[in-house]
Coordinates of C-alpha atoms in Angstrom, one line a residue:
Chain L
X1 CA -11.8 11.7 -23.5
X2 CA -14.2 8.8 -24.4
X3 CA -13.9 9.1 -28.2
X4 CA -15.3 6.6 -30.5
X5 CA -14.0 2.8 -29.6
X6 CA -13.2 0.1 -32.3
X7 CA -15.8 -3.0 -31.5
X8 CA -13.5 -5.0 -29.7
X9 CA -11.7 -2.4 -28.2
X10 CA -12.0 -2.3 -24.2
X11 CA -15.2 -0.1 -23.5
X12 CA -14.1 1.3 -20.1
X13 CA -14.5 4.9 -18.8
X14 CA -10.8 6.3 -19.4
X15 CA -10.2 8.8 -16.5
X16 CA -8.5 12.0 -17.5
X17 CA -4.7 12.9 -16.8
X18 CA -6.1 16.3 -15.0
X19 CA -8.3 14.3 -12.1
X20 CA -4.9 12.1 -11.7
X21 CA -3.1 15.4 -11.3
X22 CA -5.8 15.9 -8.7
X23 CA -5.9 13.2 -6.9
X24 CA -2.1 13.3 -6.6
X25 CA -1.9 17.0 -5.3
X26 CA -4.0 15.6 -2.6
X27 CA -2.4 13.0 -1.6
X28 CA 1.1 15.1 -1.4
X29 CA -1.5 17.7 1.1
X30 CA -2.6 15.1 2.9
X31 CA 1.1 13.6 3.3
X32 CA 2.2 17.4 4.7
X33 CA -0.8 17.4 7.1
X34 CA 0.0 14.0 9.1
X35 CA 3.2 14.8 9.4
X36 CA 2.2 18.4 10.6
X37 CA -0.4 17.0 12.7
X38 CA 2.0 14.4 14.4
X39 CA 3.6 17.5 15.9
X40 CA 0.9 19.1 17.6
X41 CA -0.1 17.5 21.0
X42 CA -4.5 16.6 20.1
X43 CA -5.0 16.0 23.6
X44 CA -7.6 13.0 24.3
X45 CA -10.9 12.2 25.0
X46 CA -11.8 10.7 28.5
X47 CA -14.9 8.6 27.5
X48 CA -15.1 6.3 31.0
X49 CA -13.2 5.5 33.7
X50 CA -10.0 3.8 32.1
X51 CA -11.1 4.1 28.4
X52 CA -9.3 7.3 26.9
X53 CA -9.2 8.1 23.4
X54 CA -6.3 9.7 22.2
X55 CA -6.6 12.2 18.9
X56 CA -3.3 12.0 17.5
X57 CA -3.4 8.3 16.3
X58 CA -7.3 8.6 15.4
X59 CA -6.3 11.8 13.1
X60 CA -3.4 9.8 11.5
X61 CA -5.9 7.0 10.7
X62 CA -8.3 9.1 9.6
X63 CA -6.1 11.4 7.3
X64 CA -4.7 7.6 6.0
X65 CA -8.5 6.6 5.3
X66 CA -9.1 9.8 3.5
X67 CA -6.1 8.9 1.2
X68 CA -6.7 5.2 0.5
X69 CA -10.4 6.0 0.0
X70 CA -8.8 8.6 -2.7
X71 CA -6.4 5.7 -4.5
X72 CA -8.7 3.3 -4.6
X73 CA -12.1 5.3 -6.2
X74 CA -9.4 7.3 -8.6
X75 CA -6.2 5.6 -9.1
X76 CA -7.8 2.3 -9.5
X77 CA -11.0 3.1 -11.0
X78 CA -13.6 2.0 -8.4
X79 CA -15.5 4.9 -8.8
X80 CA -15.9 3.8 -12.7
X81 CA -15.7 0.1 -11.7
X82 CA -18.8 -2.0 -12.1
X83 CA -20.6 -2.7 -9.1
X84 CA -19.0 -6.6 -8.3
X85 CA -16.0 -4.6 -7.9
X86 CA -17.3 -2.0 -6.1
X87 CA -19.2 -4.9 -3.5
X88 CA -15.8 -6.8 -3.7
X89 CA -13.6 -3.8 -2.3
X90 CA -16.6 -3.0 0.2
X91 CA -16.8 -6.5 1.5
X92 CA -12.8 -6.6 1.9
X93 CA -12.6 -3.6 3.5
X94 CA -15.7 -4.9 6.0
X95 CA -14.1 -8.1 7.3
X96 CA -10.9 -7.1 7.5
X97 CA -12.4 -4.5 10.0
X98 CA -14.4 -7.5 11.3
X99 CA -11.6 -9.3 12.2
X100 CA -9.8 -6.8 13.7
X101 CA -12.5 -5.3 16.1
X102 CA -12.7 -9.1 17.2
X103 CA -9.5 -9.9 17.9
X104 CA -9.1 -6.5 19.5
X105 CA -12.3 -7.2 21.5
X106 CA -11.0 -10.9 22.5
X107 CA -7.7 -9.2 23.7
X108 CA -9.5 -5.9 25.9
X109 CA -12.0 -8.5 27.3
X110 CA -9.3 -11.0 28.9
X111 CA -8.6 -11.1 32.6
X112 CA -5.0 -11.0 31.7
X113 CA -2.8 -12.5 34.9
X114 CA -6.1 -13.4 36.5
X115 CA -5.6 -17.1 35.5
Chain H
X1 CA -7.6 -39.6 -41.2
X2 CA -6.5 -36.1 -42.6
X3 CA -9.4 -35.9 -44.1
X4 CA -11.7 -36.1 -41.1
X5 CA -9.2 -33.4 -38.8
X6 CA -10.0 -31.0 -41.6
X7 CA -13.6 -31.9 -41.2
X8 CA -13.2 -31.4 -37.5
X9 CA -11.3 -27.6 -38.2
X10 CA -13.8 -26.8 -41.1
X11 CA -16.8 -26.9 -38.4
X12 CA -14.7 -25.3 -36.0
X13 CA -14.2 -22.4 -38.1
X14 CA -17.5 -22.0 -39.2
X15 CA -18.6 -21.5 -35.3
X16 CA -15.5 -19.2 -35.1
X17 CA -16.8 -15.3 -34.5
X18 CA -14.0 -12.4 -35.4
X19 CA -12.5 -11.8 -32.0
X20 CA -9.4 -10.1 -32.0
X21 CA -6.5 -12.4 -30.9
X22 CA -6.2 -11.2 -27.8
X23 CA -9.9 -12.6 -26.6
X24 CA -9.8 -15.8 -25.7
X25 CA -12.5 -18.7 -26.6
X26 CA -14.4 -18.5 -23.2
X27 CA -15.2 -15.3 -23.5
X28 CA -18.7 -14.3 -25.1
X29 CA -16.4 -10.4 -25.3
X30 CA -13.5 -8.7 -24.8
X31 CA -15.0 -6.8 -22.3
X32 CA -16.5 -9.5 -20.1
X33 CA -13.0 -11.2 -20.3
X34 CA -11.6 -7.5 -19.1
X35 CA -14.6 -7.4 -15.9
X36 CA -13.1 -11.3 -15.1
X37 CA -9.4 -10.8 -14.9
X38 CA -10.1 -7.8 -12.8
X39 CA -12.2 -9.1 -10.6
X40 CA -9.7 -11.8 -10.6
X41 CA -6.8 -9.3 -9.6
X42 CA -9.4 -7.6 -6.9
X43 CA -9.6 -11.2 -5.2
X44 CA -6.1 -11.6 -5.1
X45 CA -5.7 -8.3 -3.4
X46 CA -8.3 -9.5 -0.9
X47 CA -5.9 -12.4 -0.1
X48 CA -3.5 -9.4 0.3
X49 CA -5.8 -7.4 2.7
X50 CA -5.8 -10.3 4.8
X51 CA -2.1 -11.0 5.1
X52 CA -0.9 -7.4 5.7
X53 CA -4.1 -7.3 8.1
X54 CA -2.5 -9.9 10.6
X55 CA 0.6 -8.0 10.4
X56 CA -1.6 -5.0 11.7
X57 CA -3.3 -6.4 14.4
X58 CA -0.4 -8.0 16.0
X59 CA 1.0 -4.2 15.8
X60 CA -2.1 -2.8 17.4
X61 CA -1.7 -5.6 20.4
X62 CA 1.6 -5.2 20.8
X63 CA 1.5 -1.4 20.8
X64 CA -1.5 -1.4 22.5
X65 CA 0.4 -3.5 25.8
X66 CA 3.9 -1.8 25.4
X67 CA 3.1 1.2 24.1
X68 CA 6.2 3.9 25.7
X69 CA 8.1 1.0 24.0
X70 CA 6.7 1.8 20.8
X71 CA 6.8 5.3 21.6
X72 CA 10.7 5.6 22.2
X73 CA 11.2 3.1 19.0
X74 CA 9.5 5.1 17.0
X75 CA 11.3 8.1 17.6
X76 CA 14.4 6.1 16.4
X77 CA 12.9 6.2 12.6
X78 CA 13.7 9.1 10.4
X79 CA 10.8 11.7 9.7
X80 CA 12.8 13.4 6.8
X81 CA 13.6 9.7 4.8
X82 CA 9.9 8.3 5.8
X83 CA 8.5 11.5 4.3
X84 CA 10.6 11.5 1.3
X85 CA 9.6 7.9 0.9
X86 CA 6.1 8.8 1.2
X87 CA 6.1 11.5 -1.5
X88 CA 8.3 8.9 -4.2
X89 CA 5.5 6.0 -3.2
X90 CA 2.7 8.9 -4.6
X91 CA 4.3 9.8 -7.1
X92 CA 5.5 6.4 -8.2
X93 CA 1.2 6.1 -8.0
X94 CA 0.6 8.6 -10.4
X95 CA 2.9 8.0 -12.8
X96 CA 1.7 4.2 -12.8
X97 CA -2.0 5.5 -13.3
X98 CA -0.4 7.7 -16.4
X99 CA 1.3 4.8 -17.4
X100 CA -2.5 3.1 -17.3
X101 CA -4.0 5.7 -19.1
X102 CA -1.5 6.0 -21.6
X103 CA -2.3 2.4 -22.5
X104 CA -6.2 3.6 -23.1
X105 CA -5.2 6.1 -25.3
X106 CA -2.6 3.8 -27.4
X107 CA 0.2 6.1 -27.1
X108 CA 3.4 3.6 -27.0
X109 CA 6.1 6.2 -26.1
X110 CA 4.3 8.0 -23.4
X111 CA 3.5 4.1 -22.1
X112 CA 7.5 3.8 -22.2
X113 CA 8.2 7.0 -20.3
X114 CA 5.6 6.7 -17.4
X115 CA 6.2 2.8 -16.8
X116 CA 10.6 3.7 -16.9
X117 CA 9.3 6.9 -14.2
X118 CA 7.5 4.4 -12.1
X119 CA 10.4 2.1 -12.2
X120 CA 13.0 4.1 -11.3
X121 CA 10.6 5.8 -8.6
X122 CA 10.1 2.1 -6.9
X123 CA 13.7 1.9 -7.2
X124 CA 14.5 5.6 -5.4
X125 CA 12.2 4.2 -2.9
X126 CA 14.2 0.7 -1.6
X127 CA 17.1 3.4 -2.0
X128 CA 15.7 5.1 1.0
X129 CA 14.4 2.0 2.3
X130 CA 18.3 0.4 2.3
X131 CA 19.3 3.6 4.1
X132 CA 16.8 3.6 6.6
X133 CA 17.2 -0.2 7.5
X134 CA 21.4 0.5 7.5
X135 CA 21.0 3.2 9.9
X136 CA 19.5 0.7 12.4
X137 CA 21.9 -2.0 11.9
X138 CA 24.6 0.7 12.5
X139 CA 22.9 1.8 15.7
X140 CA 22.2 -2.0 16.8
X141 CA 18.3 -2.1 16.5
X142 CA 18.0 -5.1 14.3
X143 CA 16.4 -7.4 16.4
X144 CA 17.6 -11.4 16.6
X145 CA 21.1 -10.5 14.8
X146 CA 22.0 -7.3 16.4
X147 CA 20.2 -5.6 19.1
X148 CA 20.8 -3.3 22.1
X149 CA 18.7 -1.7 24.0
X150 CA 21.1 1.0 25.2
X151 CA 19.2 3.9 23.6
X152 CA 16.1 3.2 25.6
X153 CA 17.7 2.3 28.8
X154 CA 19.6 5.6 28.6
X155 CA 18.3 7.9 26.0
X156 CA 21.2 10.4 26.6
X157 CA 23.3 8.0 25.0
X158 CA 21.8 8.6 21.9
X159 CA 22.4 12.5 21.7
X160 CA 20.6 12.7 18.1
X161 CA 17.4 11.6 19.1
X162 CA 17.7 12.5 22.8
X163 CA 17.7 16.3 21.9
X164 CA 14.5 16.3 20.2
X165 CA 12.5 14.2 22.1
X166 CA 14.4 14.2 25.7
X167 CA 12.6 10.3 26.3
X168 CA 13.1 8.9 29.6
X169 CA 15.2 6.2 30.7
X170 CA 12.9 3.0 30.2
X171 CA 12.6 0.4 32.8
X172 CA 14.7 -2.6 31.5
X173 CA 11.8 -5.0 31.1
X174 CA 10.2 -2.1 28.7
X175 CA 13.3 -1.3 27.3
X176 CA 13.7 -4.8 25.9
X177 CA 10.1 -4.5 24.7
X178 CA 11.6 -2.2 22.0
X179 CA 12.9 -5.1 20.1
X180 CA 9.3 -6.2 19.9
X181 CA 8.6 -2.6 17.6
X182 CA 11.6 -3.0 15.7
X183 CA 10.6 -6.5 15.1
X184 CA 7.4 -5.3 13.8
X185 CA 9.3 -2.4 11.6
X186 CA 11.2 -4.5 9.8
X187 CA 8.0 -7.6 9.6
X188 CA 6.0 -4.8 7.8
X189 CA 8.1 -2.4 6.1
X190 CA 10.4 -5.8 5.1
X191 CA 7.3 -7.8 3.6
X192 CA 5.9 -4.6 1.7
X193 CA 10.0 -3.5 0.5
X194 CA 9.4 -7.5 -0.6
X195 CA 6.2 -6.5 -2.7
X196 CA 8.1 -3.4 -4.1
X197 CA 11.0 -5.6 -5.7
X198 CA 7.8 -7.9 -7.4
X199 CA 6.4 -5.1 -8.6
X200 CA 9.6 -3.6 -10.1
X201 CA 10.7 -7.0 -11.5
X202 CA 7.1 -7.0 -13.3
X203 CA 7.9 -3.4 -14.5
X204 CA 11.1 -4.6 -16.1
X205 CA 8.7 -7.4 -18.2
X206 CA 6.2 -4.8 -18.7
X207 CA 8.5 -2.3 -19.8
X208 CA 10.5 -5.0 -22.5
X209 CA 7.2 -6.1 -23.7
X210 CA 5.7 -2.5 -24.1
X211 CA 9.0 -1.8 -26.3
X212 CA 7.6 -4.7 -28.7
X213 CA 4.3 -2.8 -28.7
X214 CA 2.4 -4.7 -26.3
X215 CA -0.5 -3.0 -24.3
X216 CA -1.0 0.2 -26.7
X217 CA -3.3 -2.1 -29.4
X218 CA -6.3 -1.7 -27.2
X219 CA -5.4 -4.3 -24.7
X220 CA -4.6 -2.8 -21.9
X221 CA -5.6 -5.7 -19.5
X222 CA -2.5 -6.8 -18.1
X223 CA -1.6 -2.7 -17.3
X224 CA -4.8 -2.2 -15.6
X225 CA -4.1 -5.0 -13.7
X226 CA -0.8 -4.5 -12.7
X227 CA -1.5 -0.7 -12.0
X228 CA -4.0 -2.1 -9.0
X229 CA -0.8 -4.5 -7.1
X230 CA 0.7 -0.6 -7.6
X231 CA -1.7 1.3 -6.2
X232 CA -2.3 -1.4 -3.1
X233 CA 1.4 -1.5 -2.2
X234 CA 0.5 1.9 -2.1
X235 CA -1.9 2.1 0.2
X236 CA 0.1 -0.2 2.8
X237 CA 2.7 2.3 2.8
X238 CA 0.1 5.3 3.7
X239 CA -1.0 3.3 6.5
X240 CA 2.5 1.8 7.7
X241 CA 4.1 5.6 7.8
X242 CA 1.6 7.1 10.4
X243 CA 1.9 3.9 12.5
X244 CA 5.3 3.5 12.3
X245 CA 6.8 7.0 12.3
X246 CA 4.4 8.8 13.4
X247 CA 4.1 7.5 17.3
X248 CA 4.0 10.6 19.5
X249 CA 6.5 12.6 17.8
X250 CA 5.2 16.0 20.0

């Protein structure tokens, strides 16, 4: 795939049609499997008293993950990015997680009513 | 006065290096210009990140305090249509990453033929999209112009859904909590149906430059580019079709 390059031509690594195949036949899997998984009761997860973790939602976020994580390192080159990209998706994908569990946090902590 | 401006271009030239016209003064090469406006495009995705991100948490609140709300909504939405959407979004993916790669390897007609696939895909998509968001205006779950809560305060009403899912009846303060979910539906699915008709109008511009031979000289830039807004629309949908459709559903 990475034949010779003209000087000024763009030297980036060109990522063949077959691993896009792949990744896409994935994807198209991983599409059948939520769905299919949305289905089947999971059951959940009684950690404490009043804290339960439910499976269905985690698997759906999880089978999600699997799939952005796919698109982004394939479809958009971060696996072959250099590493300011590769630091720039990481550091997006940390505070927007940051955020979240904080305002989440914020909202499970309140005495709602109690005021 | 000529004389000196010719002076002034003489040195200029001189200092001049052979860049192809593409590269731009500032840049020492065309690859470090390349590594800029992608890092560029990766900070305004960021930006992105955190928009569609307070659209999430306000969902995971809201379905969080009026969850059987969200439960019975959800089971409103189509599983067939948000499926089929699903599978046109991917594919619309890889055919934009062929389009990329076709770019590399400077082969204008293929270029064409995956950037007109990945245009008419986006378009199949809002196709589905419209159908979806009629469907709910039919059925009176557009909330603020035309809502009713009649499916949730008696599910049996609603024979289509009712014999799949049998919901109860919800209490009337949860039943009017639905329009809170619907709101959400069509916040998210609106705002990212908004980035789908950007990105389509871009493909048009693409698609009329790459006609004139753009992009398949060996800059590729603005494709690459592009290809990422693509591929993170994308990646809102994946995450919008569990959360949205995929509430409960056993």
């Amino acid at each position: 795939m990475n034949e010779h390059h003209g000087q000024n031509d763009q030297e980036h690594h060109i990522v063949s049609p077959f691993i896009y195949l792949a990744i896409l036949l994935c994807l198209l899997a991983a599409t059948g499997l939520t769905v299919w998984a949305s289905y089947i009761d999971l059951g959940e997860w009684h950690i404490a008293r009043g804290v339960t973790l439910f499976w269905n939602p985690v698997v759906a976020l999880a089978i999600a993950c699997t799939k952005m994580i796919l698109v982004v390192l394939f479809f958009m080159h971060v696996k072959y990015s250099p590493k300011l990209t590769k630091l720039t998706v990481i550091s997006g994908v940390f505070i927007f997680l940051g955020l979240i569990s904080m305002t989440l946090a914020d909202y499970m902590s309140r005495a709602w009513g109690r005021w | 006065m000529s004389d000196s401006t010719a002076t002034a271009n003489g040195t200029l030239a001189e200092a001049h290096h052979e860049h192809p016209p593409y590269q731009r003064h500032h840049f020492e090469t065309v690859s470090q210009q390349f590594d800029a406006t992608n890092f560029a495009m990766w900070l305004f995705l960021l930006t992105e990140v955190m928009f569609f991100g307070g659209l999430f948490t306000a969902y995971l609140i809201m379905r969080n305090w009026y969850y059987p709300a969200f439960v019975e909504g959800s089971h409103q939405l189509s599983i067939f249509w948000g499926t089929a959407n699903t599978t046109v979004l991917i594919l619309s993916s890889f055919t934009m990453a062929m389009g990329v790669w076709s770019a590399q390897m400077k082969r204008k007609g293929m270029l064409l033929f995956f950037l007109g696939l990945t245009f008419v895909l986006g378009l199949v998509f809002l196709g589905i999209k419209s159908i979806e968001w009629h469907e709910k205006w039919e059925k009176s779950h557009v909330p603020g112009l035309r809502y009713s809560g009649q499916s949730f305060l008696n599910p049996a009403s609603d024979p289509e859904v009712y014999a799949e899912y049998h919901d109860k009846p919800l209490a009337p303060d949860m039943a009017s909590k639905t329009e809170q979910y619907f709101f959400l539906y069509f916040a998210m699915t609106g705002m990212h149906a908004l980035h789908m008709v950007i990105g389509i109008g871009i493909l048009g511009f693409m698609i009329i430059r790459a006609k004139a031979g753009a992009y398949t000289s060996g800059h590729y830039t603005f494709v690459e580019n592009f290809g990422l807004y693509w591929h993170f629309v994308d990646i809102i949908w994946i995450f919008l079709f569990p959360l949205l459709y995929l509430i409960s559903r056993y």
